[in-house]
Short mmCIF file of C-alpha atoms and ligand atoms in Angstrom, two decimals:
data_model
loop_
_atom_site.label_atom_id
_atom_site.label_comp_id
_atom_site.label_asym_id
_atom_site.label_seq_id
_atom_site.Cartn_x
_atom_site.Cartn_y
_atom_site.Cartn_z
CA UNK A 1 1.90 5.30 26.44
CA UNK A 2 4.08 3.11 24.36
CA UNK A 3 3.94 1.95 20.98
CA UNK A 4 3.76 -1.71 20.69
CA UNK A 5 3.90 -2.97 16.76
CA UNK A 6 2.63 -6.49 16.17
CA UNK A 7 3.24 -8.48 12.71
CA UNK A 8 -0.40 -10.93 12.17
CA UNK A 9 0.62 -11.97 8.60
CA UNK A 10 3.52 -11.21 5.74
CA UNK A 11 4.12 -12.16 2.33
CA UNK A 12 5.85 -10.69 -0.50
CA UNK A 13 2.68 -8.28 -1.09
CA UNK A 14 1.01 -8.08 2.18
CA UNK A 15 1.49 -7.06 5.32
CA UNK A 16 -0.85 -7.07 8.36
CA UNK A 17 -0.16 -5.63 11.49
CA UNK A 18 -1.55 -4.05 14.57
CA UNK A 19 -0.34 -1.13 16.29
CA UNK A 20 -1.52 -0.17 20.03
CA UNK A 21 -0.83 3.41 21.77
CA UNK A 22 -1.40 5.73 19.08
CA UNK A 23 -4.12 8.26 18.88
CA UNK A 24 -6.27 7.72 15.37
CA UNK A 25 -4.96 11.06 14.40
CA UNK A 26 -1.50 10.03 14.45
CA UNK A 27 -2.57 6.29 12.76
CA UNK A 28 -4.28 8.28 10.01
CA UNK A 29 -0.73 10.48 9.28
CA UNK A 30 0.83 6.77 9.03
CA UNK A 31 -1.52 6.13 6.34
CA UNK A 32 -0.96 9.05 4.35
CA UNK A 33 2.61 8.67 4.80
CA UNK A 34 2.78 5.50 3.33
CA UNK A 35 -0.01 6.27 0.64
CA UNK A 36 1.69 9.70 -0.64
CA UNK A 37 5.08 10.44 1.26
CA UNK A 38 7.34 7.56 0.98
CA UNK A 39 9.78 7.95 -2.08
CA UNK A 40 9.41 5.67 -4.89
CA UNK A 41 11.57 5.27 -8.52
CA UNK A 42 9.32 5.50 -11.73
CA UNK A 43 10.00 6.43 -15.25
CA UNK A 44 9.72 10.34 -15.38
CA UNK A 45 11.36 11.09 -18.70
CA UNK A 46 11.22 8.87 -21.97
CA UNK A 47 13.44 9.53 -25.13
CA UNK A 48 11.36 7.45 -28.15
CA UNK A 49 14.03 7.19 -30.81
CA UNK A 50 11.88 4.67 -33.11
CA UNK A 51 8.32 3.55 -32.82
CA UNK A 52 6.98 1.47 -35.38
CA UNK A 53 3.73 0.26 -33.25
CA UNK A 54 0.07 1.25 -33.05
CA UNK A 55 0.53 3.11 -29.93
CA UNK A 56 0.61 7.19 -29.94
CA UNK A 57 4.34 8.16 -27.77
CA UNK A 58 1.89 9.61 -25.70
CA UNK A 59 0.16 6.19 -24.70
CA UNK A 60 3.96 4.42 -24.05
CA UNK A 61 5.31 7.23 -22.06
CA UNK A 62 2.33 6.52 -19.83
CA UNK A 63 2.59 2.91 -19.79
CA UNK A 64 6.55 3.01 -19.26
CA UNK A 65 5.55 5.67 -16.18
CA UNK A 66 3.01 2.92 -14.07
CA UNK A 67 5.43 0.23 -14.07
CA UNK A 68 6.53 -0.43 -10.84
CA UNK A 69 10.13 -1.14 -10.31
CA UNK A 70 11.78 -2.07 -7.18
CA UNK A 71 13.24 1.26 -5.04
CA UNK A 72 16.76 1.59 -3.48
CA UNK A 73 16.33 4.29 -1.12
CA UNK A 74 20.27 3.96 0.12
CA UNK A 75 21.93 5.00 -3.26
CA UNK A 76 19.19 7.38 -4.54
CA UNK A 77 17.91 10.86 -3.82
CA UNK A 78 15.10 12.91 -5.02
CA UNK A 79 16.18 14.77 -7.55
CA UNK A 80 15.30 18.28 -5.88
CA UNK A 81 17.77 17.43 -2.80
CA UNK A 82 20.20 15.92 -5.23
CA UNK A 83 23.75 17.83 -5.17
CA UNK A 84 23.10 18.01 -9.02
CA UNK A 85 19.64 20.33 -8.53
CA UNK A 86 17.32 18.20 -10.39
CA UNK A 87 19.21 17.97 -13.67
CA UNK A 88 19.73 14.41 -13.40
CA UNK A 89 23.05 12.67 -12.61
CA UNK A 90 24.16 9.17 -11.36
CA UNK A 91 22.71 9.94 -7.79
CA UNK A 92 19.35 10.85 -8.38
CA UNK A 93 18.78 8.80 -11.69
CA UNK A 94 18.66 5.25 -13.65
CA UNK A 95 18.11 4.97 -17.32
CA UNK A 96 16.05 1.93 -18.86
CA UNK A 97 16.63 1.17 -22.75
CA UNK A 98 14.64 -0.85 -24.95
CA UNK A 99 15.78 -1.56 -28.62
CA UNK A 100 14.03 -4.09 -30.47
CA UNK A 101 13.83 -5.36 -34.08
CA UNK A 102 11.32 -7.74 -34.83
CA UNK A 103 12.97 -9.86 -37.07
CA UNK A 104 10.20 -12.64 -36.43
CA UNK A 105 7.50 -13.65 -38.89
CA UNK A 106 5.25 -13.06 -36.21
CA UNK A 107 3.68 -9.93 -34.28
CA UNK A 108 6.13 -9.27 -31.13
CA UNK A 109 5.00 -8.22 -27.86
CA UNK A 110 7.50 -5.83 -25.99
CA UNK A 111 7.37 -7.01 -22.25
CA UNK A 112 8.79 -4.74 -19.06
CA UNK A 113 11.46 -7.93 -18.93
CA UNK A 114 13.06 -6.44 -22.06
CA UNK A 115 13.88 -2.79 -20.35
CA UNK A 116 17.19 -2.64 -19.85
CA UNK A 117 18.78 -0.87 -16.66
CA UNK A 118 21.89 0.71 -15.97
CA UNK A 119 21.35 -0.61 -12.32
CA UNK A 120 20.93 -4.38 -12.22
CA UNK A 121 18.86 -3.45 -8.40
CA UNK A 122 16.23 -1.12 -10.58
CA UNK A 123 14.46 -3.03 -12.35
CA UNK A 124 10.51 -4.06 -13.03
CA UNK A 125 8.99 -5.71 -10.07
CA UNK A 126 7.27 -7.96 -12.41
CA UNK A 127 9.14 -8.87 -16.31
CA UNK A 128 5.95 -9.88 -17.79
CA UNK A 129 4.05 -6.47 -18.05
CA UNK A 130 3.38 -5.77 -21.56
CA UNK A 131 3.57 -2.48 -22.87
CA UNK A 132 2.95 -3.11 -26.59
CA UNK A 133 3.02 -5.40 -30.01
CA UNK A 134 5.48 -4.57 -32.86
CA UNK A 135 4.49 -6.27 -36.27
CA UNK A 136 7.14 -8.11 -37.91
CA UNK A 137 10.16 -6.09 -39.53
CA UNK A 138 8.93 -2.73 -37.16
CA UNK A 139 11.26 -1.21 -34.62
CA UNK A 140 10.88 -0.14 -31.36
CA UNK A 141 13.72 1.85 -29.48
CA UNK A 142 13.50 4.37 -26.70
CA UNK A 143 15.66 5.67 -23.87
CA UNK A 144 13.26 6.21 -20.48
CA UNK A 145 14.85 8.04 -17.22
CA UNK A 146 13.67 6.97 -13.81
CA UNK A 147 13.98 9.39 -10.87
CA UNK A 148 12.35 9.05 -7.19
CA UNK A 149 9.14 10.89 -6.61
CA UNK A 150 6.37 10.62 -3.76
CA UNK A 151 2.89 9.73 -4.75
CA UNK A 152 1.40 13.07 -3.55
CA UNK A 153 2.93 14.33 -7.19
CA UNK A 154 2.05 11.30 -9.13
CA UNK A 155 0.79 8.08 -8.72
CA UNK A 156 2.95 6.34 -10.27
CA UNK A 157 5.53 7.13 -6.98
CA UNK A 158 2.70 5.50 -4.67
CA UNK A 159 4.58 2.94 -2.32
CA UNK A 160 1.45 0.51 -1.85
CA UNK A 161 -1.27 -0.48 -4.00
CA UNK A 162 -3.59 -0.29 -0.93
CA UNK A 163 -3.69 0.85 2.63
CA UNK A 164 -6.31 0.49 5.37
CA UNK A 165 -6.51 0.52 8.61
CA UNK A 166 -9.62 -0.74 10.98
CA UNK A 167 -10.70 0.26 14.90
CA UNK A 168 -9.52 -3.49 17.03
CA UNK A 169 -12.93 -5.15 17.92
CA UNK A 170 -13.50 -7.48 20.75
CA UNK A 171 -16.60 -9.04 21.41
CA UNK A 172 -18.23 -10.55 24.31
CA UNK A 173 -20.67 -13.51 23.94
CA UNK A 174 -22.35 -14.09 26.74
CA UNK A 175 -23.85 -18.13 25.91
CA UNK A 176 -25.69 -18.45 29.15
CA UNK A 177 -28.20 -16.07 27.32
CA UNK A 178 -28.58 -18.61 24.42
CA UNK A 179 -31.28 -21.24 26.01
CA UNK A 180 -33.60 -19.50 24.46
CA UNK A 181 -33.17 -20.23 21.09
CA UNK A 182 -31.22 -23.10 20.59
CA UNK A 183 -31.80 -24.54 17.01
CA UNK A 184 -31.89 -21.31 14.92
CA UNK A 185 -29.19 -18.75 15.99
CA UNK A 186 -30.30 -15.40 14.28
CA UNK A 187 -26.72 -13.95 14.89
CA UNK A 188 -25.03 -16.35 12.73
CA UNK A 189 -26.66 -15.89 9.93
CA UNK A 190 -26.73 -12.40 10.15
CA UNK A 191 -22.82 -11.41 10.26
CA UNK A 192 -21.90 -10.46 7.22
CA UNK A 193 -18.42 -12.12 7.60
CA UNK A 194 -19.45 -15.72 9.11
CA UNK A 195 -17.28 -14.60 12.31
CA UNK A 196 -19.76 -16.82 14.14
CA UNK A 197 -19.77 -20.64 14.52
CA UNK A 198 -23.17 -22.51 15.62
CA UNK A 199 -22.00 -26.26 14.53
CA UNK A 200 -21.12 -27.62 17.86
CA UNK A 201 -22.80 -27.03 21.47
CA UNK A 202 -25.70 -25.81 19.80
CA UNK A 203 -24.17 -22.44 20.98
CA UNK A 204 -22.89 -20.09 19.12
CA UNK A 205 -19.39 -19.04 19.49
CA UNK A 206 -16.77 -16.80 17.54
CA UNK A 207 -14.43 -17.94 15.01
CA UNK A 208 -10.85 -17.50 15.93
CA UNK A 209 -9.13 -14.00 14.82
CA UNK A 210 -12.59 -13.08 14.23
CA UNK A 211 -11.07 -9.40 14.84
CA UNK A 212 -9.15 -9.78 11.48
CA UNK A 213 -12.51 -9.95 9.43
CA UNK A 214 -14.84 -8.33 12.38
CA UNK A 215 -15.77 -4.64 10.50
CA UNK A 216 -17.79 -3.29 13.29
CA UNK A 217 -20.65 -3.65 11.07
CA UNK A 218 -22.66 -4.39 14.57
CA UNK A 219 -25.40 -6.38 13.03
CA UNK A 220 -24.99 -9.23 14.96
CA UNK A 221 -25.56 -7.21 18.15
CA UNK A 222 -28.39 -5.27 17.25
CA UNK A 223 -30.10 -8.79 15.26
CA UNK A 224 -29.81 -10.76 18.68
CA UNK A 225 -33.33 -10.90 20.53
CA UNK A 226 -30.88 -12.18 23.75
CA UNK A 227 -28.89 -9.33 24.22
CA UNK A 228 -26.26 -11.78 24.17
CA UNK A 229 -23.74 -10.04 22.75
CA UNK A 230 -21.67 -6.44 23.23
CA UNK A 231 -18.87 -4.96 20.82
CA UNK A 232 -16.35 -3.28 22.80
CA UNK A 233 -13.33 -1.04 20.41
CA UNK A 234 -10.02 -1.05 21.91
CA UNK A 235 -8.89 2.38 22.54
CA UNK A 236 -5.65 3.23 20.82
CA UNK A 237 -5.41 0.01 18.87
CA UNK A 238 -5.98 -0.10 15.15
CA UNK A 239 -5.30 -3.09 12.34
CA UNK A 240 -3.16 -1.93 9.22
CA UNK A 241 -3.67 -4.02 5.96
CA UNK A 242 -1.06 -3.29 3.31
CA UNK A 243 -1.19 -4.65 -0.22
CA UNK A 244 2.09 -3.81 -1.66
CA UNK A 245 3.07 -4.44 -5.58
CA UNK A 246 6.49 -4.85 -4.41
CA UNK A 247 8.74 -1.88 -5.11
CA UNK A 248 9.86 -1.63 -1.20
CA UNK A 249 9.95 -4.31 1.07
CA UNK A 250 7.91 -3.94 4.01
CA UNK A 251 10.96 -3.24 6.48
CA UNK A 252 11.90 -0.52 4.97
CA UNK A 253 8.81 0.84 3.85
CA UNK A 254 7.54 0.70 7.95
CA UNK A 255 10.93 2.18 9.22
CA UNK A 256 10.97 5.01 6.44
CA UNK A 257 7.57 5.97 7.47
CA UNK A 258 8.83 6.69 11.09
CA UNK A 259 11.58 8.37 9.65
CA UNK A 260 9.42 11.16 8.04
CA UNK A 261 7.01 10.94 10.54
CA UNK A 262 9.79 12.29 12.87
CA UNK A 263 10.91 14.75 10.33
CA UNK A 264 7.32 16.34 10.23
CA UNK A 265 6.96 16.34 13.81
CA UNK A 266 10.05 18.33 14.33
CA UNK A 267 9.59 20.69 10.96
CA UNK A 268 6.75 21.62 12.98
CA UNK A 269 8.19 22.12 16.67
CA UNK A 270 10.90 24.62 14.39
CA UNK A 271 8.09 26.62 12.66
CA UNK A 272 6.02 26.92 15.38
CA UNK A 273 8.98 28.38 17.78
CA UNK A 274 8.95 31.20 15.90
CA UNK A 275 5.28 31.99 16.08
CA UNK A 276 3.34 33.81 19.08
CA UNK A 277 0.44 31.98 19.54
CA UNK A 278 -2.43 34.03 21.63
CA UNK A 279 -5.37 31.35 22.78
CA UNK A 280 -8.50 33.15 23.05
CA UNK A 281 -11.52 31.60 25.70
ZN1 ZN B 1 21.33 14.32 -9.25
#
């Protein structure tokens, strides 16, 4: 059986795709994967040299920690296969700086834009996260160091904001069945989703890539006094929906995911050669 990977829709923070001949097991292990496996750079430690705002350390060590910022999984390693053993060096680290004196007669507000990298290609996905409002005359200096981690530690090191996947439906409408009641189609106003249309023929019929919205939900099947209608799934065929907040784009995050998939696969071919296993009937 071979895999066949087809993009439906992309943008900058969503990807759509379907993937046919896989088992569900092995399009579940994509999921988690890409939910808590794939490496992603956060702010792990944070050095607050002067803070003059209302927030406890505590609170902006937090914020500083859930803003994304865009991943460069060429240069970096996780710190615990890093040559330098987790201490943190130029391979396995970026540092951010903020240092800010409101010299304003106003109230400042302190924005991801103004972190400063070391690495112009780690950065915040997005400059216009606020972390937090310095009066006028206050201070606000700290030294933050960002380090890859997987989301299974934290979730701050998640690669996607969301990730679903969904069974492929195709259904069969069978309109010769429909004489019998013309004017009101039950079924249409019964899906959920609007995946059917009744304005023309007087027939119903299904939207196009009704698949893409279809949920299985089956109450159009079970609502239709006709039997007009059957819901087949598509074995070994499943719709991914990705919503990304941009910290890997989706190229890499897709291939990566193979990558470790790979790894796992043959981390457990090695571990189980060494084992005798005895099936019992
Ligand atoms: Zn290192």
């Amino acid at each position: 059986m071979s895999l066949n990977l087809e993009v439906i829709e992309k943008d900058e923070n969503n990807l759509i795709f379907t993937i046919e001949g896989i088992t569900v097991e092995m399009a579940n292990a994509i999921r988690r994967i890409i939910l808590t496996e794939i490496p992603v750079m956060a702010v792990d430690e944070v050095i607050i040299l002067k803070n003059d705002s209302p927030l406890y350390d505590e609170i902006i060590a937090h914020r500083l920690g859930m803003i994304p910022l865009k991943t460069d999984l060429e240069t970096y390693k996780l710190p615990r296969e890093c040559e330098c053993g987790g201490y943190g060096c130029p391979l396995c680290q970026v540092s951010l700086t903020c240092e800010i004196h409101n010299t304003d007669t106003k109230p400042k507000t302190i924005n991801s834009g103004d972190l400063k990298s070391n690495d112009p290609k780690i950065i915040p996905v997005n400059d216009k996260i606020p972390i937090l409002k310095i009066d006028r005359n206050d201070k606000f200096i700290i030294e933050a160091y960002c380090s890859l981690g997987i989301g299974k530690e934290h979730a701050k090191h998640s690669a996607v904001s969301n990730i679903y996947y969904r069974y492929f439906p195709e259904i069969e409408l069978d309109d010769s069945k429909c004489d019998n009641c013309p004017d009101k189609c039950i079924v249409s106003r019964m899906c959920p989703k609007r995946l059917y249309d009744f304005s023309s023929n007087k027939k119903p019929s299904l939207v196009r890539d009704y698949w893409k919205e279809c949920d299985l939900c089956d109450s159009c099947r079970t609502n239709c006094p006709e039997e007009a209608i059957k819901i087949n799934i598509v074995d070994n065929k499943y719709i991914f929906f990705i919503e990304s907040d941009g910290v890997l784009p989706f190229n890499v995050l897709i291939s990566k995911t193979f990558e470790i998939f790979n790894e796992k696969i043959e981390e457990f071919e090695e571990k189980l050669e060494g084992i005798d296993i005895e099936i019992q009937s």
